[in-house]
Amino acid sequence: MVYFDENSQILEWSSEEVIIPYRSPIDGKMHRYFPDFLIKTPKETILIEVKPYKQTVEPMVRKSITKSYLYEVQTFGINSSKWKAAKEYCADRRWKFQILTEKDLRPNGGE
C-alpha cells in the first residue's frame, strides 16, 4: 500500500471498498465479494485481487478424495465465481480486473 501512496501514476486507491454480488456454486445463494484493491491511474481503473497462486489454478483430479482436496475444489469454485462476477462488473464500467499472486509480487516469481 506504500507503493500506491508513493506512485505518482496512481491518482487514488482504496482497499476492499467495492462490493460485487456473486452466486456461490456451493450453496447457490448470492454473496458479496470485496476485491482487495481499486486503483485509478490517468489511463485506467484497475480492480485487483491478491491470492496465492495455488488458489488461482484448478486443482488436478485425484484418485483419493481427501478433506484438503475437497477444500481446494471448493475454494477454486468460489474464487472462479467471484472472478467471473468481477470481470462482468469491470466490463460494464470499462475497468480492468487483475489477479496478482506471489509470482507477480515477488522477485523471481516467488521462488
PDB file of N, CA and C in Angstrom:
ATOM      1  N   MET A   1       0.813  -1.181   0.000  1.00  0.00           N
ATOM      2  CA  MET A   1       0.000   0.000   0.000  1.00  0.00           C
ATOM      3  C   MET A   1       0.864   1.255   0.000  1.00  0.00           C
ATOM      4  N   VAL A   2       2.060   1.136   0.553  1.00  0.00           N
ATOM      5  CA  VAL A   2       3.011   2.240   0.468  1.00  0.00           C
ATOM      6  C   VAL A   2       3.317   2.505  -0.998  1.00  0.00           C
ATOM      7  N   TYR A   3       3.393   1.422  -1.776  1.00  0.00           N
ATOM      8  CA  TYR A   3       3.638   1.558  -3.216  1.00  0.00           C
ATOM      9  C   TYR A   3       2.570   2.445  -3.854  1.00  0.00           C
ATOM     10  N   PHE A   4       1.314   2.235  -3.512  1.00  0.00           N
ATOM     11  CA  PHE A   4       0.232   3.046  -4.071  1.00  0.00           C
ATOM     12  C   PHE A   4       0.384   4.507  -3.667  1.00  0.00           C
ATOM     13  N   ASP A   5       0.702   4.732  -2.400  1.00  0.00           N
ATOM     14  CA  ASP A   5       0.850   6.100  -1.901  1.00  0.00           C
ATOM     15  C   ASP A   5       2.014   6.831  -2.547  1.00  0.00           C
ATOM     16  N   GLU A   6       3.084   6.124  -2.830  1.00  0.00           N
ATOM     17  CA  GLU A   6       4.289   6.763  -3.345  1.00  0.00           C
ATOM     18  C   GLU A   6       4.391   6.773  -4.867  1.00  0.00           C
ATOM     19  N   ASN A   7       3.467   6.104  -5.548  1.00  0.00           N
ATOM     20  CA  ASN A   7       3.495   6.035  -7.007  1.00  0.00           C
ATOM     21  C   ASN A   7       2.735   7.229  -7.586  1.00  0.00           C
ATOM     22  N   SER A   8       3.440   8.071  -8.300  1.00  0.00           N
ATOM     23  CA  SER A   8       2.822   9.290  -8.852  1.00  0.00           C
ATOM     24  C   SER A   8       1.797   8.995  -9.943  1.00  0.00           C
ATOM     25  N   GLN A   9       1.826   7.782 -10.505  1.00  0.00           N
ATOM     26  CA  GLN A   9       0.856   7.411 -11.539  1.00  0.00           C
ATOM     27  C   GLN A   9      -0.480   6.939 -10.955  1.00  0.00           C
ATOM     28  N   ILE A  10      -0.527   6.727  -9.663  1.00  0.00           N
ATOM     29  CA  ILE A  10      -1.779   6.309  -9.025  1.00  0.00           C
ATOM     30  C   ILE A  10      -2.453   7.536  -8.429  1.00  0.00           C
ATOM     31  N   LEU A  11      -3.586   7.897  -9.016  1.00  0.00           N
ATOM     32  CA  LEU A  11      -4.310   9.095  -8.590  1.00  0.00           C
ATOM     33  C   LEU A  11      -5.042   8.869  -7.278  1.00  0.00           C
ATOM     34  N   GLU A  12      -5.643   7.678  -7.154  1.00  0.00           N
ATOM     35  CA  GLU A  12      -6.309   7.303  -5.905  1.00  0.00           C
ATOM     36  C   GLU A  12      -6.423   5.788  -5.836  1.00  0.00           C
ATOM     37  N   TRP A  13      -6.583   5.293  -4.615  1.00  0.00           N
ATOM     38  CA  TRP A  13      -6.742   3.856  -4.414  1.00  0.00           C
ATOM     39  C   TRP A  13      -7.582   3.619  -3.168  1.00  0.00           C
ATOM     40  N   SER A  14      -8.177   2.432  -3.126  1.00  0.00           N
ATOM     41  CA  SER A  14      -8.960   2.036  -1.955  1.00  0.00           C
ATOM     42  C   SER A  14      -8.790   0.529  -1.756  1.00  0.00           C
ATOM     43  N   SER A  15      -9.101   0.094  -0.557  1.00  0.00           N
ATOM     44  CA  SER A  15      -8.960  -1.318  -0.227  1.00  0.00           C
ATOM     45  C   SER A  15     -10.299  -1.873   0.248  1.00  0.00           C
ATOM     46  N   GLU A  16     -10.763  -2.922  -0.416  1.00  0.00           N
ATOM     47  CA  GLU A  16     -11.995  -3.637  -0.073  1.00  0.00           C
ATOM     48  C   GLU A  16     -13.218  -2.733   0.067  1.00  0.00           C
ATOM     49  N   GLU A  17     -13.329  -1.736  -0.806  1.00  0.00           N
ATOM     50  CA  GLU A  17     -14.485  -0.846  -0.770  1.00  0.00           C
ATOM     51  C   GLU A  17     -15.508  -1.138  -1.856  1.00  0.00           C
ATOM     52  N   VAL A  18     -15.104  -1.873  -2.886  1.00  0.00           N
ATOM     53  CA  VAL A  18     -16.029  -2.253  -3.952  1.00  0.00           C
ATOM     54  C   VAL A  18     -16.733  -3.535  -3.518  1.00  0.00           C
ATOM     55  N   ILE A  19     -18.047  -3.572  -3.704  1.00  0.00           N
ATOM     56  CA  ILE A  19     -18.840  -4.750  -3.343  1.00  0.00           C
ATOM     57  C   ILE A  19     -19.461  -5.315  -4.624  1.00  0.00           C
ATOM     58  N   ILE A  20     -19.166  -6.576  -4.896  1.00  0.00           N
ATOM     59  CA  ILE A  20     -19.677  -7.226  -6.105  1.00  0.00           C
ATOM     60  C   ILE A  20     -20.508  -8.438  -5.703  1.00  0.00           C
ATOM     61  N   PRO A  21     -21.785  -8.458  -6.072  1.00  0.00           N
ATOM     62  CA  PRO A  21     -22.593  -9.646  -5.776  1.00  0.00           C
ATOM     63  C   PRO A  21     -22.202 -10.805  -6.702  1.00  0.00           C
ATOM     64  N   TYR A  22     -22.213 -12.021  -6.141  1.00  0.00           N
ATOM     65  CA  TYR A  22     -21.940 -13.209  -6.948  1.00  0.00           C
ATOM     66  C   TYR A  22     -22.729 -14.382  -6.370  1.00  0.00           C
ATOM     67  N   ARG A  23     -22.995 -15.366  -7.212  1.00  0.00           N
ATOM     68  CA  ARG A  23     -23.700 -16.567  -6.768  1.00  0.00           C
ATOM     69  C   ARG A  23     -22.680 -17.672  -6.490  1.00  0.00           C
ATOM     70  N   SER A  24     -22.727 -18.203  -5.281  1.00  0.00           N
ATOM     71  CA  SER A  24     -21.803 -19.263  -4.889  1.00  0.00           C
ATOM     72  C   SER A  24     -22.206 -20.583  -5.536  1.00  0.00           C
ATOM     73  N   PRO A  25     -21.243 -21.304  -6.097  1.00  0.00           N
ATOM     74  CA  PRO A  25     -21.556 -22.618  -6.660  1.00  0.00           C
ATOM     75  C   PRO A  25     -21.753 -23.669  -5.563  1.00  0.00           C
ATOM     76  N   ILE A  26     -21.420 -23.317  -4.338  1.00  0.00           N
ATOM     77  CA  ILE A  26     -21.525 -24.264  -3.224  1.00  0.00           C
ATOM     78  C   ILE A  26     -22.948 -24.336  -2.694  1.00  0.00           C
ATOM     79  N   ASP A  27     -23.542 -23.160  -2.416  1.00  0.00           N
ATOM     80  CA  ASP A  27     -24.894 -23.151  -1.842  1.00  0.00           C
ATOM     81  C   ASP A  27     -25.944 -22.533  -2.768  1.00  0.00           C
ATOM     82  N   GLY A  28     -25.512 -22.026  -3.928  1.00  0.00           N
ATOM     83  CA  GLY A  28     -26.449 -21.439  -4.886  1.00  0.00           C
ATOM     84  C   GLY A  28     -27.014 -20.092  -4.460  1.00  0.00           C
ATOM     85  N   LYS A  29     -26.524 -19.543  -3.366  1.00  0.00           N
ATOM     86  CA  LYS A  29     -27.038 -18.273  -2.847  1.00  0.00           C
ATOM     87  C   LYS A  29     -26.148 -17.117  -3.277  1.00  0.00           C
ATOM     88  N   MET A  30     -26.740 -15.914  -3.228  1.00  0.00           N
ATOM     89  CA  MET A  30     -25.987 -14.711  -3.525  1.00  0.00           C
ATOM     90  C   MET A  30     -25.136 -14.340  -2.314  1.00  0.00           C
ATOM     91  N   HIS A  31     -23.908 -13.915  -2.607  1.00  0.00           N
ATOM     92  CA  HIS A  31     -22.965 -13.467  -1.589  1.00  0.00           C
ATOM     93  C   HIS A  31     -22.333 -12.167  -2.067  1.00  0.00           C
ATOM     94  N   ARG A  32     -21.543 -11.550  -1.203  1.00  0.00           N
ATOM     95  CA  ARG A  32     -20.856 -10.309  -1.562  1.00  0.00           C
ATOM     96  C   ARG A  32     -19.351 -10.546  -1.600  1.00  0.00           C
ATOM     97  N   TYR A  33     -18.741 -10.059  -2.660  1.00  0.00           N
ATOM     98  CA  TYR A  33     -17.299 -10.191  -2.866  1.00  0.00           C
ATOM     99  C   TYR A  33     -16.673  -8.809  -2.742  1.00  0.00           C
ATOM    100  N   PHE A  34     -15.612  -8.705  -1.961  1.00  0.00           N
ATOM    101  CA  PHE A  34     -14.891  -7.465  -1.739  1.00  0.00           C
ATOM    102  C   PHE A  34     -13.472  -7.613  -2.296  1.00  0.00           C
ATOM    103  N   PRO A  35     -13.233  -7.235  -3.558  1.00  0.00           N
ATOM    104  CA  PRO A  35     -11.876  -7.341  -4.110  1.00  0.00           C
ATOM    105  C   PRO A  35     -10.893  -6.514  -3.271  1.00  0.00           C
ATOM    106  N   ASP A  36      -9.632  -6.898  -3.322  1.00  0.00           N
ATOM    107  CA  ASP A  36      -8.631  -6.299  -2.443  1.00  0.00           C
ATOM    108  C   ASP A  36      -8.377  -4.816  -2.689  1.00  0.00           C
ATOM    109  N   PHE A  37      -8.213  -4.430  -3.948  1.00  0.00           N
ATOM    110  CA  PHE A  37      -7.859  -3.029  -4.221  1.00  0.00           C
ATOM    111  C   PHE A  37      -8.565  -2.501  -5.466  1.00  0.00           C
ATOM    112  N   LEU A  38      -8.792  -1.209  -5.457  1.00  0.00           N
ATOM    113  CA  LEU A  38      -9.223  -0.467  -6.638  1.00  0.00           C
ATOM    114  C   LEU A  38      -8.224   0.667  -6.790  1.00  0.00           C
ATOM    115  N   ILE A  39      -7.561   0.732  -7.949  1.00  0.00           N
ATOM    116  CA  ILE A  39      -6.639   1.830  -8.188  1.00  0.00           C
ATOM    117  C   ILE A  39      -7.050   2.577  -9.448  1.00  0.00           C
ATOM    118  N   LYS A  40      -6.846   3.895  -9.401  1.00  0.00           N
ATOM    119  CA  LYS A  40      -7.139   4.744 -10.557  1.00  0.00           C
ATOM    120  C   LYS A  40      -5.862   5.427 -10.989  1.00  0.00           C
ATOM    121  N   THR A  41      -5.569   5.285 -12.280  1.00  0.00           N
ATOM    122  CA  THR A  41      -4.419   5.948 -12.886  1.00  0.00           C
ATOM    123  C   THR A  41      -4.962   6.906 -13.940  1.00  0.00           C
ATOM    124  N   PRO A  42      -4.106   7.739 -14.516  1.00  0.00           N
ATOM    125  CA  PRO A  42      -4.606   8.629 -15.570  1.00  0.00           C
ATOM    126  C   PRO A  42      -5.181   7.875 -16.771  1.00  0.00           C
ATOM    127  N   LYS A  43      -4.718   6.644 -16.995  1.00  0.00           N
ATOM    128  CA  LYS A  43      -5.145   5.890 -18.173  1.00  0.00           C
ATOM    129  C   LYS A  43      -6.231   4.868 -17.922  1.00  0.00           C
ATOM    130  N   GLU A  44      -6.312   4.328 -16.684  1.00  0.00           N
ATOM    131  CA  GLU A  44      -7.270   3.250 -16.443  1.00  0.00           C
ATOM    132  C   GLU A  44      -7.599   3.102 -14.963  1.00  0.00           C
ATOM    133  N   THR A  45      -8.677   2.349 -14.739  1.00  0.00           N
ATOM    134  CA  THR A  45      -9.062   1.957 -13.389  1.00  0.00           C
ATOM    135  C   THR A  45      -8.927   0.445 -13.324  1.00  0.00           C
ATOM    136  N   ILE A  46      -8.259  -0.032 -12.274  1.00  0.00           N
ATOM    137  CA  ILE A  46      -7.970  -1.460 -12.155  1.00  0.00           C
ATOM    138  C   ILE A  46      -8.472  -1.983 -10.818  1.00  0.00           C
ATOM    139  N   LEU A  47      -9.262  -3.046 -10.888  1.00  0.00           N
ATOM    140  CA  LEU A  47      -9.720  -3.758  -9.699  1.00  0.00           C
ATOM    141  C   LEU A  47      -8.764  -4.935  -9.522  1.00  0.00           C
ATOM    142  N   ILE A  48      -8.184  -5.067  -8.333  1.00  0.00           N
ATOM    143  CA  ILE A  48      -7.128  -6.052  -8.110  1.00  0.00           C
ATOM    144  C   ILE A  48      -7.501  -7.020  -6.994  1.00  0.00           C
ATOM    145  N   GLU A  49      -7.276  -8.291  -7.261  1.00  0.00           N
ATOM    146  CA  GLU A  49      -7.413  -9.345  -6.253  1.00  0.00           C
ATOM    147  C   GLU A  49      -6.030  -9.964  -6.056  1.00  0.00           C
ATOM    148  N   VAL A  50      -5.634 -10.157  -4.811  1.00  0.00           N
ATOM    149  CA  VAL A  50      -4.351 -10.789  -4.491  1.00  0.00           C
ATOM    150  C   VAL A  50      -4.647 -12.148  -3.870  1.00  0.00           C
ATOM    151  N   LYS A  51      -4.090 -13.186  -4.462  1.00  0.00           N
ATOM    152  CA  LYS A  51      -4.336 -14.562  -3.998  1.00  0.00           C
ATOM    153  C   LYS A  51      -3.065 -15.381  -4.115  1.00  0.00           C
ATOM    154  N   PRO A  52      -2.920 -16.427  -3.293  1.00  0.00           N
ATOM    155  CA  PRO A  52      -1.828 -17.374  -3.515  1.00  0.00           C
ATOM    156  C   PRO A  52      -2.021 -18.046  -4.880  1.00  0.00           C
ATOM    157  N   TYR A  53      -0.923 -18.260  -5.593  1.00  0.00           N
ATOM    158  CA  TYR A  53      -1.012 -18.855  -6.928  1.00  0.00           C
ATOM    159  C   TYR A  53      -1.816 -20.146  -6.911  1.00  0.00           C
ATOM    160  N   LYS A  54      -1.615 -20.947  -5.885  1.00  0.00           N
ATOM    161  CA  LYS A  54      -2.276 -22.254  -5.795  1.00  0.00           C
ATOM    162  C   LYS A  54      -3.804 -22.124  -5.885  1.00  0.00           C
ATOM    163  N   GLN A  55      -4.351 -21.010  -5.394  1.00  0.00           N
ATOM    164  CA  GLN A  55      -5.801 -20.823  -5.418  1.00  0.00           C
ATOM    165  C   GLN A  55      -6.309 -20.298  -6.758  1.00  0.00           C
ATOM    166  N   THR A  56      -5.407 -19.998  -7.683  1.00  0.00           N
ATOM    167  CA  THR A  56      -5.828 -19.454  -8.976  1.00  0.00           C
ATOM    168  C   THR A  56      -5.861 -20.492 -10.085  1.00  0.00           C
ATOM    169  N   VAL A  57      -5.445 -21.712  -9.776  1.00  0.00           N
ATOM    170  CA  VAL A  57      -5.451 -22.781 -10.781  1.00  0.00           C
ATOM    171  C   VAL A  57      -6.359 -23.919 -10.311  1.00  0.00           C
ATOM    172  N   GLU A  58      -7.063 -24.492 -11.257  1.00  0.00           N
ATOM    173  CA  GLU A  58      -7.983 -25.583 -10.921  1.00  0.00           C
ATOM    174  C   GLU A  58      -7.208 -26.779 -10.378  1.00  0.00           C
ATOM    175  N   PRO A  59      -7.662 -27.337  -9.250  1.00  0.00           N
ATOM    176  CA  PRO A  59      -6.962 -28.496  -8.690  1.00  0.00           C
ATOM    177  C   PRO A  59      -7.003 -29.682  -9.662  1.00  0.00           C
ATOM    178  N   MET A  60      -5.924 -30.416  -9.709  1.00  0.00           N
ATOM    179  CA  MET A  60      -5.872 -31.616 -10.539  1.00  0.00           C
ATOM    180  C   MET A  60      -6.752 -32.686  -9.907  1.00  0.00           C
ATOM    181  N   VAL A  61      -7.426 -33.456 -10.742  1.00  0.00           N
ATOM    182  CA  VAL A  61      -8.285 -34.536 -10.253  1.00  0.00           C
ATOM    183  C   VAL A  61      -7.406 -35.582  -9.575  1.00  0.00           C
ATOM    184  N   ARG A  62      -7.851 -36.023  -8.414  1.00  0.00           N
ATOM    185  CA  ARG A  62      -7.093 -37.020  -7.652  1.00  0.00           C
ATOM    186  C   ARG A  62      -7.938 -38.277  -7.478  1.00  0.00           C
ATOM    187  N   LYS A  63      -7.256 -39.378  -7.310  1.00  0.00           N
ATOM    188  CA  LYS A  63      -7.970 -40.641  -7.087  1.00  0.00           C
ATOM    189  C   LYS A  63      -8.594 -40.681  -5.700  1.00  0.00           C
ATOM    190  N   SER A  64      -7.857 -40.211  -4.700  1.00  0.00           N
ATOM    191  CA  SER A  64      -8.402 -40.222  -3.335  1.00  0.00           C
ATOM    192  C   SER A  64      -8.979 -38.849  -2.997  1.00  0.00           C
ATOM    193  N   ILE A  65     -10.182 -38.862  -2.480  1.00  0.00           N
ATOM    194  CA  ILE A  65     -10.875 -37.629  -2.112  1.00  0.00           C
ATOM    195  C   ILE A  65     -10.581 -37.344  -0.636  1.00  0.00           C
ATOM    196  N   THR A  66      -9.681 -36.400  -0.402  1.00  0.00           N
ATOM    197  CA  THR A  66      -9.323 -36.028   0.961  1.00  0.00           C
ATOM    198  C   THR A  66      -9.999 -34.710   1.334  1.00  0.00           C
ATOM    199  N   LYS A  67      -9.965 -34.378   2.609  1.00  0.00           N
ATOM    200  CA  LYS A  67     -10.527 -33.100   3.048  1.00  0.00           C
ATOM    201  C   LYS A  67      -9.797 -31.935   2.393  1.00  0.00           C
ATOM    202  N   SER A  68      -8.489 -32.036   2.273  1.00  0.00           N
ATOM    203  CA  SER A  68      -7.735 -30.931   1.663  1.00  0.00           C
ATOM    204  C   SER A  68      -8.073 -30.789   0.178  1.00  0.00           C
ATOM    205  N   TYR A  69      -8.287 -31.918  -0.508  1.00  0.00           N
ATOM    206  CA  TYR A  69      -8.683 -31.850  -1.915  1.00  0.00           C
ATOM    207  C   TYR A  69     -10.061 -31.206  -2.056  1.00  0.00           C
ATOM    208  N   LEU A  70     -11.003 -31.609  -1.214  1.00  0.00           N
ATOM    209  CA  LEU A  70     -12.341 -31.001  -1.259  1.00  0.00           C
ATOM    210  C   LEU A  70     -12.278 -29.505  -0.979  1.00  0.00           C
ATOM    211  N   TYR A  71     -11.423 -29.102  -0.033  1.00  0.00           N
ATOM    212  CA  TYR A  71     -11.254 -27.683   0.277  1.00  0.00           C
ATOM    213  C   TYR A  71     -10.702 -26.931  -0.935  1.00  0.00           C
ATOM    214  N   GLU A  72      -9.712 -27.521  -1.614  1.00  0.00           N
ATOM    215  CA  GLU A  72      -9.127 -26.883  -2.799  1.00  0.00           C
ATOM    216  C   GLU A  72     -10.172 -26.713  -3.902  1.00  0.00           C
ATOM    217  N   VAL A  73     -10.978 -27.744  -4.128  1.00  0.00           N
ATOM    218  CA  VAL A  73     -12.020 -27.686  -5.160  1.00  0.00           C
ATOM    219  C   VAL A  73     -13.053 -26.621  -4.806  1.00  0.00           C
ATOM    220  N   GLN A  74     -13.475 -26.603  -3.557  1.00  0.00           N
ATOM    221  CA  GLN A  74     -14.457 -25.614  -3.107  1.00  0.00           C
ATOM    222  C   GLN A  74     -13.892 -24.193  -3.233  1.00  0.00           C
ATOM    223  N   THR A  75     -12.668 -23.992  -2.792  1.00  0.00           N
ATOM    224  CA  THR A  75     -12.041 -22.676  -2.857  1.00  0.00           C
ATOM    225  C   THR A  75     -11.929 -22.192  -4.294  1.00  0.00           C
ATOM    226  N   PHE A  76     -11.478 -23.077  -5.183  1.00  0.00           N
ATOM    227  CA  PHE A  76     -11.352 -22.685  -6.585  1.00  0.00           C
ATOM    228  C   PHE A  76     -12.723 -22.367  -7.190  1.00  0.00           C
ATOM    229  N   GLY A  77     -13.738 -23.158  -6.852  1.00  0.00           N
ATOM    230  CA  GLY A  77     -15.084 -22.894  -7.369  1.00  0.00           C
ATOM    231  C   GLY A  77     -15.626 -21.547  -6.920  1.00  0.00           C
ATOM    232  N   ILE A  78     -15.454 -21.237  -5.655  1.00  0.00           N
ATOM    233  CA  ILE A  78     -15.921 -19.943  -5.141  1.00  0.00           C
ATOM    234  C   ILE A  78     -15.124 -18.809  -5.771  1.00  0.00           C
ATOM    235  N   ASN A  79     -13.796 -18.943  -5.813  1.00  0.00           N
ATOM    236  CA  ASN A  79     -12.971 -17.893  -6.426  1.00  0.00           C
ATOM    237  C   ASN A  79     -13.353 -17.676  -7.880  1.00  0.00           C
ATOM    238  N   SER A  80     -13.576 -18.749  -8.620  1.00  0.00           N
ATOM    239  CA  SER A  80     -13.959 -18.624 -10.029  1.00  0.00           C
ATOM    240  C   SER A  80     -15.261 -17.849 -10.186  1.00  0.00           C
ATOM    241  N   SER A  81     -16.220 -18.109  -9.313  1.00  0.00           N
ATOM    242  CA  SER A  81     -17.496 -17.385  -9.364  1.00  0.00           C
ATOM    243  C   SER A  81     -17.306 -15.907  -9.049  1.00  0.00           C
ATOM    244  N   LYS A  82     -16.478 -15.622  -8.054  1.00  0.00           N
ATOM    245  CA  LYS A  82     -16.181 -14.234  -7.705  1.00  0.00           C
ATOM    246  C   LYS A  82     -15.523 -13.515  -8.881  1.00  0.00           C
ATOM    247  N   TRP A  83     -14.552 -14.172  -9.488  1.00  0.00           N
ATOM    248  CA  TRP A  83     -13.794 -13.531 -10.560  1.00  0.00           C
ATOM    249  C   TRP A  83     -14.624 -13.351 -11.819  1.00  0.00           C
ATOM    250  N   LYS A  84     -15.530 -14.255 -12.076  1.00  0.00           N
ATOM    251  CA  LYS A  84     -16.436 -14.092 -13.221  1.00  0.00           C
ATOM    252  C   LYS A  84     -17.314 -12.859 -13.000  1.00  0.00           C
ATOM    253  N   ALA A  85     -17.852 -12.730 -11.795  1.00  0.00           N
ATOM    254  CA  ALA A  85     -18.683 -11.569 -11.462  1.00  0.00           C
ATOM    255  C   ALA A  85     -17.858 -10.285 -11.530  1.00  0.00           C
ATOM    256  N   ALA A  86     -16.613 -10.331 -11.067  1.00  0.00           N
ATOM    257  CA  ALA A  86     -15.747  -9.150 -11.088  1.00  0.00           C
ATOM    258  C   ALA A  86     -15.430  -8.730 -12.524  1.00  0.00           C
ATOM    259  N   LYS A  87     -15.184  -9.702 -13.399  1.00  0.00           N
ATOM    260  CA  LYS A  87     -14.905  -9.383 -14.803  1.00  0.00           C
ATOM    261  C   LYS A  87     -16.100  -8.706 -15.460  1.00  0.00           C
ATOM    262  N   GLU A  88     -17.293  -9.204 -15.177  1.00  0.00           N
ATOM    263  CA  GLU A  88     -18.506  -8.596 -15.730  1.00  0.00           C
ATOM    264  C   GLU A  88     -18.713  -7.191 -15.156  1.00  0.00           C
ATOM    265  N   TYR A  89     -18.505  -7.043 -13.857  1.00  0.00           N
ATOM    266  CA  TYR A  89     -18.632  -5.751 -13.185  1.00  0.00           C
ATOM    267  C   TYR A  89     -17.670  -4.736 -13.815  1.00  0.00           C
ATOM    268  N   CYS A  90     -16.429  -5.166 -14.020  1.00  0.00           N
ATOM    269  CA  CYS A  90     -15.427  -4.280 -14.610  1.00  0.00           C
ATOM    270  C   CYS A  90     -15.737  -3.963 -16.071  1.00  0.00           C
ATOM    271  N   ALA A  91     -16.179  -4.946 -16.821  1.00  0.00           N
ATOM    272  CA  ALA A  91     -16.509  -4.722 -18.231  1.00  0.00           C
ATOM    273  C   ALA A  91     -17.601  -3.667 -18.366  1.00  0.00           C
ATOM    274  N   ASP A  92     -18.594  -3.709 -17.487  1.00  0.00           N
ATOM    275  CA  ASP A  92     -19.675  -2.733 -17.514  1.00  0.00           C
ATOM    276  C   ASP A  92     -19.173  -1.310 -17.281  1.00  0.00           C
ATOM    277  N   ARG A  93     -18.052  -1.171 -16.586  1.00  0.00           N
ATOM    278  CA  ARG A  93     -17.517   0.140 -16.219  1.00  0.00           C
ATOM    279  C   ARG A  93     -16.272   0.519 -17.022  1.00  0.00           C
ATOM    280  N   ARG A  94     -15.887  -0.367 -17.945  1.00  0.00           N
ATOM    281  CA  ARG A  94     -14.667  -0.195 -18.737  1.00  0.00           C
ATOM    282  C   ARG A  94     -13.427  -0.136 -17.845  1.00  0.00           C
ATOM    283  N   TRP A  95     -13.440  -0.956 -16.806  1.00  0.00           N
ATOM    284  CA  TRP A  95     -12.305  -1.117 -15.907  1.00  0.00           C
ATOM    285  C   TRP A  95     -11.570  -2.390 -16.289  1.00  0.00           C
ATOM    286  N   LYS A  96     -10.414  -2.569 -15.685  1.00  0.00           N
ATOM    287  CA  LYS A  96      -9.622  -3.779 -15.865  1.00  0.00           C
ATOM    288  C   LYS A  96      -9.679  -4.575 -14.559  1.00  0.00           C
ATOM    289  N   PHE A  97      -9.780  -5.905 -14.661  1.00  0.00           N
ATOM    290  CA  PHE A  97      -9.722  -6.772 -13.488  1.00  0.00           C
ATOM    291  C   PHE A  97      -8.436  -7.559 -13.559  1.00  0.00           C
ATOM    292  N   GLN A  98      -7.703  -7.594 -12.449  1.00  0.00           N
ATOM    293  CA  GLN A  98      -6.407  -8.260 -12.441  1.00  0.00           C
ATOM    294  C   GLN A  98      -6.249  -9.079 -11.162  1.00  0.00           C
ATOM    295  N   ILE A  99      -5.774 -10.309 -11.324  1.00  0.00           N
ATOM    296  CA  ILE A  99      -5.461 -11.170 -10.188  1.00  0.00           C
ATOM    297  C   ILE A  99      -3.942 -11.223 -10.075  1.00  0.00           C
ATOM    298  N   LEU A 100      -3.424 -10.898  -8.902  1.00  0.00           N
ATOM    299  CA  LEU A 100      -1.988 -10.943  -8.655  1.00  0.00           C
ATOM    300  C   LEU A 100      -1.682 -12.057  -7.656  1.00  0.00           C
ATOM    301  N   THR A 101      -0.580 -12.750  -7.886  1.00  0.00           N
ATOM    302  CA  THR A 101      -0.128 -13.805  -6.968  1.00  0.00           C
ATOM    303  C   THR A 101       1.295 -13.485  -6.527  1.00  0.00           C
ATOM    304  N   GLU A 102       1.850 -14.361  -5.688  1.00  0.00           N
ATOM    305  CA  GLU A 102       3.229 -14.179  -5.257  1.00  0.00           C
ATOM    306  C   GLU A 102       4.184 -14.186  -6.451  1.00  0.00           C
ATOM    307  N   LYS A 103       3.774 -14.826  -7.546  1.00  0.00           N
ATOM    308  CA  LYS A 103       4.611 -14.854  -8.744  1.00  0.00           C
ATOM    309  C   LYS A 103       4.699 -13.474  -9.382  1.00  0.00           C
ATOM    310  N   ASP A 104       3.677 -12.652  -9.166  1.00  0.00           N
ATOM    311  CA  ASP A 104       3.676 -11.289  -9.697  1.00  0.00           C
ATOM    312  C   ASP A 104       4.330 -10.301  -8.741  1.00  0.00           C
ATOM    313  N   LEU A 105       4.255 -10.583  -7.457  1.00  0.00           N
ATOM    314  CA  LEU A 105       4.645  -9.607  -6.446  1.00  0.00           C
ATOM    315  C   LEU A 105       6.055  -9.784  -5.899  1.00  0.00           C
ATOM    316  N   ARG A 106       6.627 -10.964  -6.039  1.00  0.00           N
ATOM    317  CA  ARG A 106       7.968 -11.228  -5.509  1.00  0.00           C
ATOM    318  C   ARG A 106       8.995 -11.306  -6.627  1.00  0.00           C
ATOM    319  N   PRO A 107      10.221 -10.871  -6.341  1.00  0.00           N
ATOM    320  CA  PRO A 107      11.292 -11.068  -7.345  1.00  0.00           C
ATOM    321  C   PRO A 107      11.453 -12.554  -7.638  1.00  0.00           C
ATOM    322  N   ASN A 108      11.763 -12.886  -8.848  1.00  0.00           N
ATOM    323  CA  ASN A 108      11.943 -14.279  -9.304  1.00  0.00           C
ATOM    324  C   ASN A 108      10.668 -15.103  -9.181  1.00  0.00           C
ATOM    325  N   GLY A 109       9.510 -14.466  -9.210  1.00  0.00           N
ATOM    326  CA  GLY A 109       8.245 -15.198  -9.219  1.00  0.00           C
ATOM    327  C   GLY A 109       7.918 -15.939  -7.957  1.00  0.00           C
ATOM    328  N   GLY A 110       8.456 -15.522  -6.828  1.00  0.00           N
ATOM    329  CA  GLY A 110       8.127 -16.167  -5.563  1.00  0.00           C
ATOM    330  C   GLY A 110       8.926 -17.425  -5.293  1.00  0.00           C
ATOM    331  N   GLU A 111       9.959 -17.663  -6.084  1.00  0.00           N
ATOM    332  CA  GLU A 111      10.764 -18.881  -5.880  1.00  0.00           C
ATOM    333  C   GLU A 111      11.761 -18.695  -4.763  1.00  0.00           C
TER     334      GLU A 111
END
